[in-house]
PDB file of C-alpha atoms and ligand atoms in Angstrom:
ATOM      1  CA  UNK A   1     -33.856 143.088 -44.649  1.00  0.00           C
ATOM      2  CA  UNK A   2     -37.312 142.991 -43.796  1.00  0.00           C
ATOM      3  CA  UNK A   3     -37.764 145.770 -40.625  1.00  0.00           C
ATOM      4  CA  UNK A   4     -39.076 143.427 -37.994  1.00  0.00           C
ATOM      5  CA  UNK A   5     -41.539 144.755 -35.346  1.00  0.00           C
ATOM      6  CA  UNK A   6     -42.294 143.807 -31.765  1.00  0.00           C
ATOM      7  CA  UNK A   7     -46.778 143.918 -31.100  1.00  0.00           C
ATOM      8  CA  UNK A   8     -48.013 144.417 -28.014  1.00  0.00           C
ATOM      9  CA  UNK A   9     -51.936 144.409 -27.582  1.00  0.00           C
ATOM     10  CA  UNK A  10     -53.999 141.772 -26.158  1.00  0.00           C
ATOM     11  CA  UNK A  11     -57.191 142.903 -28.061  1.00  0.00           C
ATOM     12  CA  UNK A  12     -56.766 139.844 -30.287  1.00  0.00           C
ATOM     13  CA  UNK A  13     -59.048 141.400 -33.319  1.00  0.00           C
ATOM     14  CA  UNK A  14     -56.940 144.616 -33.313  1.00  0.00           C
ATOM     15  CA  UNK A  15     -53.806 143.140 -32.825  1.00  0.00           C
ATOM     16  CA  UNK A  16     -54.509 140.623 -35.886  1.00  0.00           C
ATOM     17  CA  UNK A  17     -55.815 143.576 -37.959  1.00  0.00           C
ATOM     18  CA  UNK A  18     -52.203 145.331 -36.795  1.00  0.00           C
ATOM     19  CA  UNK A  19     -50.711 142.866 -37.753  1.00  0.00           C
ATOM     20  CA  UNK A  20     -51.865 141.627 -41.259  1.00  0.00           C
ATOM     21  CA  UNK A  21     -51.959 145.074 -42.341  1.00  0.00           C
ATOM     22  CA  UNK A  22     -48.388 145.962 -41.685  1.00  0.00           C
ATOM     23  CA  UNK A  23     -47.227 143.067 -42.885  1.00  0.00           C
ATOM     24  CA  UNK A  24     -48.864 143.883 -46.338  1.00  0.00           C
ATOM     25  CA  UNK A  25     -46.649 147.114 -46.036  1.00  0.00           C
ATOM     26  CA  UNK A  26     -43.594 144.865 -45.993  1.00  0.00           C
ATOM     27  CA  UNK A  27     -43.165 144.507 -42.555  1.00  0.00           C
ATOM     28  CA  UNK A  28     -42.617 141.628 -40.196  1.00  0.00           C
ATOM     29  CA  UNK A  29     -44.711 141.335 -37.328  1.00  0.00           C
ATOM     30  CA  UNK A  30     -44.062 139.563 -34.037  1.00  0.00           C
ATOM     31  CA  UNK A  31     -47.385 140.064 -31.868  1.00  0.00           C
ATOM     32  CA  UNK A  32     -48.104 139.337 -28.577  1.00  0.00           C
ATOM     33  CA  UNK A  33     -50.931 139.238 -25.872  1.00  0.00           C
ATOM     34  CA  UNK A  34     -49.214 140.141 -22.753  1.00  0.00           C
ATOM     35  CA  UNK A  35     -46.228 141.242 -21.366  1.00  0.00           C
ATOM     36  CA  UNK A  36     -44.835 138.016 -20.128  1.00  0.00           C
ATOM     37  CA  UNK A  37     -44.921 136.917 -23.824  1.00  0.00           C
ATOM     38  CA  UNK A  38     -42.813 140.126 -24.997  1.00  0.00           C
ATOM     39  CA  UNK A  39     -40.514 140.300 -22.203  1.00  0.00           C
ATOM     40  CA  UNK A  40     -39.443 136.210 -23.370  1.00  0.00           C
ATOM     41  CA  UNK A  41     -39.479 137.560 -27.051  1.00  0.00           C
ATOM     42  CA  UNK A  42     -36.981 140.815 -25.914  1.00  0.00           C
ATOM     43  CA  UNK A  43     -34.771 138.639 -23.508  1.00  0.00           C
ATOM     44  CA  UNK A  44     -34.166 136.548 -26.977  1.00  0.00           C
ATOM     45  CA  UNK A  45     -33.328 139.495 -28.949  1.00  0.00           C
ATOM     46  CA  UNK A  46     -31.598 140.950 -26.117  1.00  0.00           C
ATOM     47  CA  UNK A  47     -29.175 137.861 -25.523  1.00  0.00           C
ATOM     48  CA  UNK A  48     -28.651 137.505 -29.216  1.00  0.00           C
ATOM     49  CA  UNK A  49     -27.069 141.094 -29.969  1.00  0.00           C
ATOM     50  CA  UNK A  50     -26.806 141.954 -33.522  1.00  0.00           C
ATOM     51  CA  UNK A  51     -29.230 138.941 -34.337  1.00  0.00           C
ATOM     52  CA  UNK A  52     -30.706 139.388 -37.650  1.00  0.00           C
ATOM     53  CA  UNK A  53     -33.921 138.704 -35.548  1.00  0.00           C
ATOM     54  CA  UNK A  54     -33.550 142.490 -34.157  1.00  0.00           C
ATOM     55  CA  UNK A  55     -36.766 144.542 -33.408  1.00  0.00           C
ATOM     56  CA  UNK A  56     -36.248 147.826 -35.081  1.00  0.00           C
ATOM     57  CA  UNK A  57     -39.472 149.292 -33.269  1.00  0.00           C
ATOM     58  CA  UNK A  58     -41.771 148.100 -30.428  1.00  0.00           C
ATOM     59  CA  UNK A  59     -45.711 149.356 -30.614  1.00  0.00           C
ATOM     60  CA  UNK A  60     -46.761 148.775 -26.913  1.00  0.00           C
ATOM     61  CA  UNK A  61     -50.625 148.786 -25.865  1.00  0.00           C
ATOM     62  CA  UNK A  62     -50.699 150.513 -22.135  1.00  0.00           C
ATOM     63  CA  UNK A  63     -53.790 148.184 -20.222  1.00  0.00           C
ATOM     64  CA  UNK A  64     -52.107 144.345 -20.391  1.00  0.00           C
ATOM     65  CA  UNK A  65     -53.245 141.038 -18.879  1.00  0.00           C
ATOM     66  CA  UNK A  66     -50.542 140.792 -16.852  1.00  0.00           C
ATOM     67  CA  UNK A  67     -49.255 145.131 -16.181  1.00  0.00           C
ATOM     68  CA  UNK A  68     -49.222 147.857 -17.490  1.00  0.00           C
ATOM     69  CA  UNK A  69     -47.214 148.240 -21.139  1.00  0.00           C
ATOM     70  CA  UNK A  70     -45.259 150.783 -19.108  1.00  0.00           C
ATOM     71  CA  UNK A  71     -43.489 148.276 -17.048  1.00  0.00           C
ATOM     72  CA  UNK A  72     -41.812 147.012 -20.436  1.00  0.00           C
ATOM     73  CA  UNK A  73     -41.266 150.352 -21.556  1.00  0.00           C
ATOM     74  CA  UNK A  74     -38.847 150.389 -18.477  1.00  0.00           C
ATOM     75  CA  UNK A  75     -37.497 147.128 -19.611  1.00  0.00           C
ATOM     76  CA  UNK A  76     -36.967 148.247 -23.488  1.00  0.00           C
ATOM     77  CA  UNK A  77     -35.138 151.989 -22.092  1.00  0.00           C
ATOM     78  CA  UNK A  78     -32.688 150.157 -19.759  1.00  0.00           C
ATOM     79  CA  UNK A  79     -31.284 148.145 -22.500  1.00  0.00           C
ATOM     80  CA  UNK A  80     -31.723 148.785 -26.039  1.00  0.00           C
ATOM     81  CA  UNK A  81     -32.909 152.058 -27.458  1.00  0.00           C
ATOM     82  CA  UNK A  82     -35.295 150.615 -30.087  1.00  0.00           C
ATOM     83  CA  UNK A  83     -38.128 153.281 -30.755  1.00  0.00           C
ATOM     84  CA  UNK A  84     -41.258 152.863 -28.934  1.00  0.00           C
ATOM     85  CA  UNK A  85     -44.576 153.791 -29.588  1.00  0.00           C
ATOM     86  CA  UNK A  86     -47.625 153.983 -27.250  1.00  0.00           C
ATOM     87  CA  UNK A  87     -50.768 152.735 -28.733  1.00  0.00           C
ATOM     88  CA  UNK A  88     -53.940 153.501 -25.917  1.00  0.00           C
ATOM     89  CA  UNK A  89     -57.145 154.670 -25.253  1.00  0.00           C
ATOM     90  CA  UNK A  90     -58.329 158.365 -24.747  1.00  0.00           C
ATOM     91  CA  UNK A  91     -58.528 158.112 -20.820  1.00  0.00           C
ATOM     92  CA  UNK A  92     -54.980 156.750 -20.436  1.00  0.00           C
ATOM     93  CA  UNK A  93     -54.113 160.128 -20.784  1.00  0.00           C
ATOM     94  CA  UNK A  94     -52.004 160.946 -17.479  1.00  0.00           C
ATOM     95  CA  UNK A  95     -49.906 157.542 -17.932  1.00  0.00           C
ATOM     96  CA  UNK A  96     -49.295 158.132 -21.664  1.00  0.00           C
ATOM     97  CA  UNK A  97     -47.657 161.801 -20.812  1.00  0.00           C
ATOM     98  CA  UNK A  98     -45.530 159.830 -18.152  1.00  0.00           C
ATOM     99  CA  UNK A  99     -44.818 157.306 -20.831  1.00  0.00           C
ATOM    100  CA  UNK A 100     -43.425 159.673 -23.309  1.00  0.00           C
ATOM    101  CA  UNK A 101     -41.809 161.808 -20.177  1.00  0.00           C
ATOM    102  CA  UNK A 102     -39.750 157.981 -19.576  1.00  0.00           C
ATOM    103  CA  UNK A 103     -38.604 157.608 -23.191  1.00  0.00           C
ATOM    104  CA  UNK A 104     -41.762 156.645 -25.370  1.00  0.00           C
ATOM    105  CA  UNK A 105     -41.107 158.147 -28.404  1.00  0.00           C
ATOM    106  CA  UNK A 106     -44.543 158.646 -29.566  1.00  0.00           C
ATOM    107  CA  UNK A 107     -47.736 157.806 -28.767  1.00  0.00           C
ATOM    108  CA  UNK A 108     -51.163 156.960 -31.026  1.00  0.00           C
ATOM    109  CA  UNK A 109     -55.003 156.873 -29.774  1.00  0.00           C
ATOM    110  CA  UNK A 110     -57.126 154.539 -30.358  1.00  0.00           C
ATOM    111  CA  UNK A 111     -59.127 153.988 -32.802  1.00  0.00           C
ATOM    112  CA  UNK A 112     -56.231 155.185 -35.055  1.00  0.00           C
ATOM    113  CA  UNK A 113     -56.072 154.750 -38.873  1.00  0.00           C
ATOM    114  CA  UNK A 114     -53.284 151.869 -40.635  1.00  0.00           C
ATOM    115  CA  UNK A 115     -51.905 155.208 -42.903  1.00  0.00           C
ATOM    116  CA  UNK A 116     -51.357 156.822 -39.301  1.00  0.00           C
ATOM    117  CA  UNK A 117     -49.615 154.328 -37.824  1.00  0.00           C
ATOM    118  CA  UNK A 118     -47.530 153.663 -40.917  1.00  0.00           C
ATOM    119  CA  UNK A 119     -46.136 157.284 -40.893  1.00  0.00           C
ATOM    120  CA  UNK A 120     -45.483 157.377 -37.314  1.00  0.00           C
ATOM    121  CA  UNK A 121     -43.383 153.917 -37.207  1.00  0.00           C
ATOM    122  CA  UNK A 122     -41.489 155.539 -40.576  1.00  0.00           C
ATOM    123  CA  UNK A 123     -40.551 158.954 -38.467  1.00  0.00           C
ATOM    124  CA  UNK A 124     -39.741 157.001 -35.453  1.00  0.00           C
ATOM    125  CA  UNK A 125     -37.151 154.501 -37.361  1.00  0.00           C
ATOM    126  CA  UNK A 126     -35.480 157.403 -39.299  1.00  0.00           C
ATOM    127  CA  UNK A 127     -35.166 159.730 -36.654  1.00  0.00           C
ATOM    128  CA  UNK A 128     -33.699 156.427 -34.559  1.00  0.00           C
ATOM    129  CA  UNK A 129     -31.279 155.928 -37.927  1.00  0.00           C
ATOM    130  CA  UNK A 130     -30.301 159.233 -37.471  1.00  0.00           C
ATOM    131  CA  UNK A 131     -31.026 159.422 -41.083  1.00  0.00           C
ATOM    132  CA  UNK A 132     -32.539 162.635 -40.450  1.00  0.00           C
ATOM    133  CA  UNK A 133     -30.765 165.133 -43.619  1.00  0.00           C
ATOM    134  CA  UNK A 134     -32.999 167.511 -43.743  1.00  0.00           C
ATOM    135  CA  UNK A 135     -32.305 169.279 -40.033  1.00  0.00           C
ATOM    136  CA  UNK A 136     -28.627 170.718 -41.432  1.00  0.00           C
ATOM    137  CA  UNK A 137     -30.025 171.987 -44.531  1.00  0.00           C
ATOM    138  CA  UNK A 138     -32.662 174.422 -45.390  1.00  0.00           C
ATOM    139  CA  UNK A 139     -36.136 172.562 -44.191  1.00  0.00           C
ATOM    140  CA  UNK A 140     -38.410 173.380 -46.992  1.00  0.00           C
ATOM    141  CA  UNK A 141     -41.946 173.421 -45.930  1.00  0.00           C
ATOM    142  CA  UNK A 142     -44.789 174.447 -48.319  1.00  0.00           C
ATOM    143  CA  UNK A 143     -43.820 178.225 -48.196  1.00  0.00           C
ATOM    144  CA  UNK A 144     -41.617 178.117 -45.516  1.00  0.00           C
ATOM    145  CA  UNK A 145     -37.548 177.757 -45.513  1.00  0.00           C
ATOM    146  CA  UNK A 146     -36.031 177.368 -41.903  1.00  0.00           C
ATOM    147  CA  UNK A 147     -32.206 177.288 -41.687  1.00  0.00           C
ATOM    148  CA  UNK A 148     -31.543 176.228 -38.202  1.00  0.00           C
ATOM    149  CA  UNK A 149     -27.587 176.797 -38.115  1.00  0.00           C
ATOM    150  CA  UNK A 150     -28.030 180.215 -39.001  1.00  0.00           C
ATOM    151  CA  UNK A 151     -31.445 180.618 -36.879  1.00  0.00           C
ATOM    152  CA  UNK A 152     -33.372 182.069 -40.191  1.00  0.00           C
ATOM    153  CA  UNK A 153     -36.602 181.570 -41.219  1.00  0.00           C
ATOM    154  CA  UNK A 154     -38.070 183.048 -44.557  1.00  0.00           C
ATOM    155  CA  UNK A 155     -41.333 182.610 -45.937  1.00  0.00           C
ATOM    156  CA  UNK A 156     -42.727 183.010 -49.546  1.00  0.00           C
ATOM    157  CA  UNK A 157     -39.041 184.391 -49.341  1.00  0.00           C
ATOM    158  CA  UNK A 158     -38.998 187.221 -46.878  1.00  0.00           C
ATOM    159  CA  UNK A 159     -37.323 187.163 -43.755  1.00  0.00           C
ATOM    160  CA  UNK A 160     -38.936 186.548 -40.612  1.00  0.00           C
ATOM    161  CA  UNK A 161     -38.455 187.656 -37.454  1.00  0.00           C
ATOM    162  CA  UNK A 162     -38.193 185.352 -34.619  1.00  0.00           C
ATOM    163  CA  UNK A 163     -37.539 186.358 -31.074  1.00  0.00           C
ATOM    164  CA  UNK A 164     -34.988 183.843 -29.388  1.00  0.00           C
ATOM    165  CA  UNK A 165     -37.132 181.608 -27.648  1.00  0.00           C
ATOM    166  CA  UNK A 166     -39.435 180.958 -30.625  1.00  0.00           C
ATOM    167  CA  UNK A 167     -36.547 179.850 -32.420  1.00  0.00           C
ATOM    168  CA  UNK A 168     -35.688 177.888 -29.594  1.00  0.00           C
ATOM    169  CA  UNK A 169     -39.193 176.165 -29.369  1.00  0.00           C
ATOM    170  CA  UNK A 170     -39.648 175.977 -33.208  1.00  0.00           C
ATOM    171  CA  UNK A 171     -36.292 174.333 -33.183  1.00  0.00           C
ATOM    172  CA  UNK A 172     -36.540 172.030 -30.829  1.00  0.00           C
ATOM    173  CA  UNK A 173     -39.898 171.032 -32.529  1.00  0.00           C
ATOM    174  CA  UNK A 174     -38.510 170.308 -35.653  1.00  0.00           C
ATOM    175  CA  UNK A 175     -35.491 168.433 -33.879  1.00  0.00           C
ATOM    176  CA  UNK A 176     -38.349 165.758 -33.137  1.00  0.00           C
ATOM    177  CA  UNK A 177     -40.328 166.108 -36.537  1.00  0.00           C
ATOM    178  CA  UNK A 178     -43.210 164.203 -37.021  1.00  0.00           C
ATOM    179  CA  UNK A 179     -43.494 163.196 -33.338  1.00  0.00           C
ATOM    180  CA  UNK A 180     -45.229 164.361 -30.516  1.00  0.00           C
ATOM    181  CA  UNK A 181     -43.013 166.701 -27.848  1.00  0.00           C
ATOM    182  CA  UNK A 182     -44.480 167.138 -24.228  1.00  0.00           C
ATOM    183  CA  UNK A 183     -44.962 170.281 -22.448  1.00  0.00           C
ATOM    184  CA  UNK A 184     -42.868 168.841 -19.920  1.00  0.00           C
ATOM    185  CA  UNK A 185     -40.078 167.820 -22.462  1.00  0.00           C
ATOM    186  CA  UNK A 186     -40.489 171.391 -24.391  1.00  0.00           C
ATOM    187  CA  UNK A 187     -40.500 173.189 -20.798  1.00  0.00           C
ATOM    188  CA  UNK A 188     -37.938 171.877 -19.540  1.00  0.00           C
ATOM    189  CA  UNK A 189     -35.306 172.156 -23.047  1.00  0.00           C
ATOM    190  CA  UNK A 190     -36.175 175.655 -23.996  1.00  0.00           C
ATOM    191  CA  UNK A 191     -36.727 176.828 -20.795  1.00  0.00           C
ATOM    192  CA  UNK A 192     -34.943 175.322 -18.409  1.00  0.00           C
ATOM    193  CA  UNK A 193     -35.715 172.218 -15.432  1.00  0.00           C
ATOM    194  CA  UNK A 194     -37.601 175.187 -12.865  1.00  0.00           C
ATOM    195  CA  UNK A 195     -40.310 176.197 -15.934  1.00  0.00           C
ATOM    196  CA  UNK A 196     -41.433 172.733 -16.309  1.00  0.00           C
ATOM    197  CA  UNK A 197     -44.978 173.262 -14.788  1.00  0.00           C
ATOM    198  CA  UNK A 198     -45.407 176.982 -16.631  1.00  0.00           C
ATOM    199  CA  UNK A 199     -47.701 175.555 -19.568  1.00  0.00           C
ATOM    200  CA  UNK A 200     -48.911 178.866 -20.166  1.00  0.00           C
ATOM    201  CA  UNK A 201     -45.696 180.010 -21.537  1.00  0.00           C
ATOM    202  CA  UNK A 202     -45.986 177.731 -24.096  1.00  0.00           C
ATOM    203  CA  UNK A 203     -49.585 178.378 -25.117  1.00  0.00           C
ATOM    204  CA  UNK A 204     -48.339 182.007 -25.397  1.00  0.00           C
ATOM    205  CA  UNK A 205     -45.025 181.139 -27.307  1.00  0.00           C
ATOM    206  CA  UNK A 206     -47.123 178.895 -29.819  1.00  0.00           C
ATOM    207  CA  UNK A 207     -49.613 181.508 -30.832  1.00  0.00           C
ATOM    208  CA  UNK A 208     -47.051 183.787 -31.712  1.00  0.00           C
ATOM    209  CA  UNK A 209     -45.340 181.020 -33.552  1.00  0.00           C
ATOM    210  CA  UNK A 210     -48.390 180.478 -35.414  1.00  0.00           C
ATOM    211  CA  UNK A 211     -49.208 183.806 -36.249  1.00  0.00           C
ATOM    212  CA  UNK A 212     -45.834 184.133 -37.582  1.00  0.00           C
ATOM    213  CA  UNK A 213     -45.495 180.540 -39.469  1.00  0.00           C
ATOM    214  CA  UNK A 214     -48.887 178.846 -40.340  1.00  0.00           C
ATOM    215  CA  UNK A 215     -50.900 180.252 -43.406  1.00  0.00           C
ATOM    216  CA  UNK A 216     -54.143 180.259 -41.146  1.00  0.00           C
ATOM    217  CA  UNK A 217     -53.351 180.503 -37.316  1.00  0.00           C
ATOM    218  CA  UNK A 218     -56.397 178.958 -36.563  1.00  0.00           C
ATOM    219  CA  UNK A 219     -56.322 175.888 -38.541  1.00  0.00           C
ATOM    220  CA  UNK A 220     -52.180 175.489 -37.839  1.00  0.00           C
ATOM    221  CA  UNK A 221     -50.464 172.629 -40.719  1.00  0.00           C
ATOM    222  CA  UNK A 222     -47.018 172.644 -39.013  1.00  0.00           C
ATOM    223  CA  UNK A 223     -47.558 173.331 -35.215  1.00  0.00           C
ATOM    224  CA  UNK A 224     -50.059 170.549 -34.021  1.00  0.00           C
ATOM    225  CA  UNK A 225     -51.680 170.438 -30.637  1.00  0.00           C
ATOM    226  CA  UNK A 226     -51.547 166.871 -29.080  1.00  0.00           C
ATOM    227  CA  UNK A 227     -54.897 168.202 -26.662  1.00  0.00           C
ATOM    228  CA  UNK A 228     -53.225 167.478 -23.226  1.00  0.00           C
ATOM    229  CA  UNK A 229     -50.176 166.032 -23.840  1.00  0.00           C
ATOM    230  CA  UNK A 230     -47.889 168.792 -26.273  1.00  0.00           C
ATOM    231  CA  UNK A 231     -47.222 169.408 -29.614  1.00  0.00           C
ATOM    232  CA  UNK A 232     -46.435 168.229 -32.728  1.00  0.00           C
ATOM    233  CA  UNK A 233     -44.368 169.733 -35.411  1.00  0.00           C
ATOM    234  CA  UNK A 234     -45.982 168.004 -38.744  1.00  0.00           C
ATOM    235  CA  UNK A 235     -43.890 165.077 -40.323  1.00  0.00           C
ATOM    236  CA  UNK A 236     -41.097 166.897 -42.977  1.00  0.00           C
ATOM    237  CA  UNK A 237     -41.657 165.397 -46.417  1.00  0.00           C
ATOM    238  CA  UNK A 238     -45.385 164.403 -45.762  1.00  0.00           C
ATOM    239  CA  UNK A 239     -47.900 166.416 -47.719  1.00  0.00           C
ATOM    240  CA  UNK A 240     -49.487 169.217 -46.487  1.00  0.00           C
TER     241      UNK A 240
HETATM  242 CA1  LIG B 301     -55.378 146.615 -23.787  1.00  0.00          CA
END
């Protein structure tokens, strides 16, 4: 079955460039302008559960006609749990953190390439699958081999030494592979609700992650910085 995908953008050239090019990849598209037209679409789906019809993902533009995207992100949250991704400018910044903060599950600037958006609608619908194998096994990473039940980490391997938090962070990281994490969100699981605003610990906690992990700590592979918004562990089973 064709994995059917719910458009949101009202920038009619992108949204027909969206949409031609993922339907090359196989996929079918259902676009729309504004967010009358994809609440109509979802209240179909919605009434007509297990409809072979179902979105499996929704890619929502933030600035619409009619509201903001975040409105249906609202919508989508209350009642289904299809994955969501945020497609916006640079300067939608703040709302895009708040967005991800409210259930978005990713989020992708614009001008972003096909290839990107490709591997972040793949992540989204296999971690939402749950088809996610490689987080009880040993996660095999260029040089690196993380067992998370027994909290190891071994690299070219030789045991290394992680205090408990930067387990904690790296694992929580890798629970969301492939996708971004927000300070917030990272705060406020390894942490606890009360550190939620304490960015800096996280800055620290990620340099010594990197220094530990990434073959050059400067240019990090696995531990991405999404400027502003959090991290990014890299997607498993991509390339380096
Ligand atoms: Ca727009």
């Amino acid at each position: 079955m064709k994995i059917r995908i719910l458009l949101v953008e009202d920038d009619l050239s992108l949204r027909e460039v969206l949409k031609q090019s993922l339907e090359l990849e196989g996929f079918s598209v259902d676009g729309h302008s504004t967010l009358a037209g994809a609440r109509s679409a979802l209240a179909q789906q919605l009434g007509a559960m297990r409809s072979p019809d179902t979105f499996s993902i929704a890619i929502v533009d933030l600035g619409l006609p009619d509201g903001d995207g975040s409105t249906l992100i609202r919508l989508l949250r209350e009642r289904s749990n299809i994955p969501v991704l945020v497609i916006s400018a640079r300067e939608d910044d703040h709302s895009k953190i708040n967005l991800l903060d409210a259930g978005a599950d990713d989020y992708l600037v614009k001008p972003f390439s096909i290839g990107e958006l490709k591997a972040r609608i793949r992540v989204a619908i296999r971690r939402q699958s749950k088809d996610n194998p490689g987080l009880t096994d040993d996660i095999r990473i260029g040089a690196l081999e993380i067992n998370l039940p027994r909290r190891q980490v071994k690299r070219s391997g030789e045991r290394i030494h992680l205090t408990r938090t930067e387990f904690n962070l790296l694992a929580r990281l890798l629970s969301q592979a492939g996708q971004v994490v927000t300070h917030r969100q990272l705060l406020s699981d390894v942490w606890g609700a009360e550190y939620v605003e304490h960015v800096h610990y996280l800055r620290l906690y990620m340099t010594q992650l990197r220094a530990k992990l990434e073959n050059d700590p400067a240019a990090p592979e696995l531990l991405l910085t999404e400027t502003g918004v959090g991290y990014r562990f890299c997607e498993l089973g991509a390339p380096l």
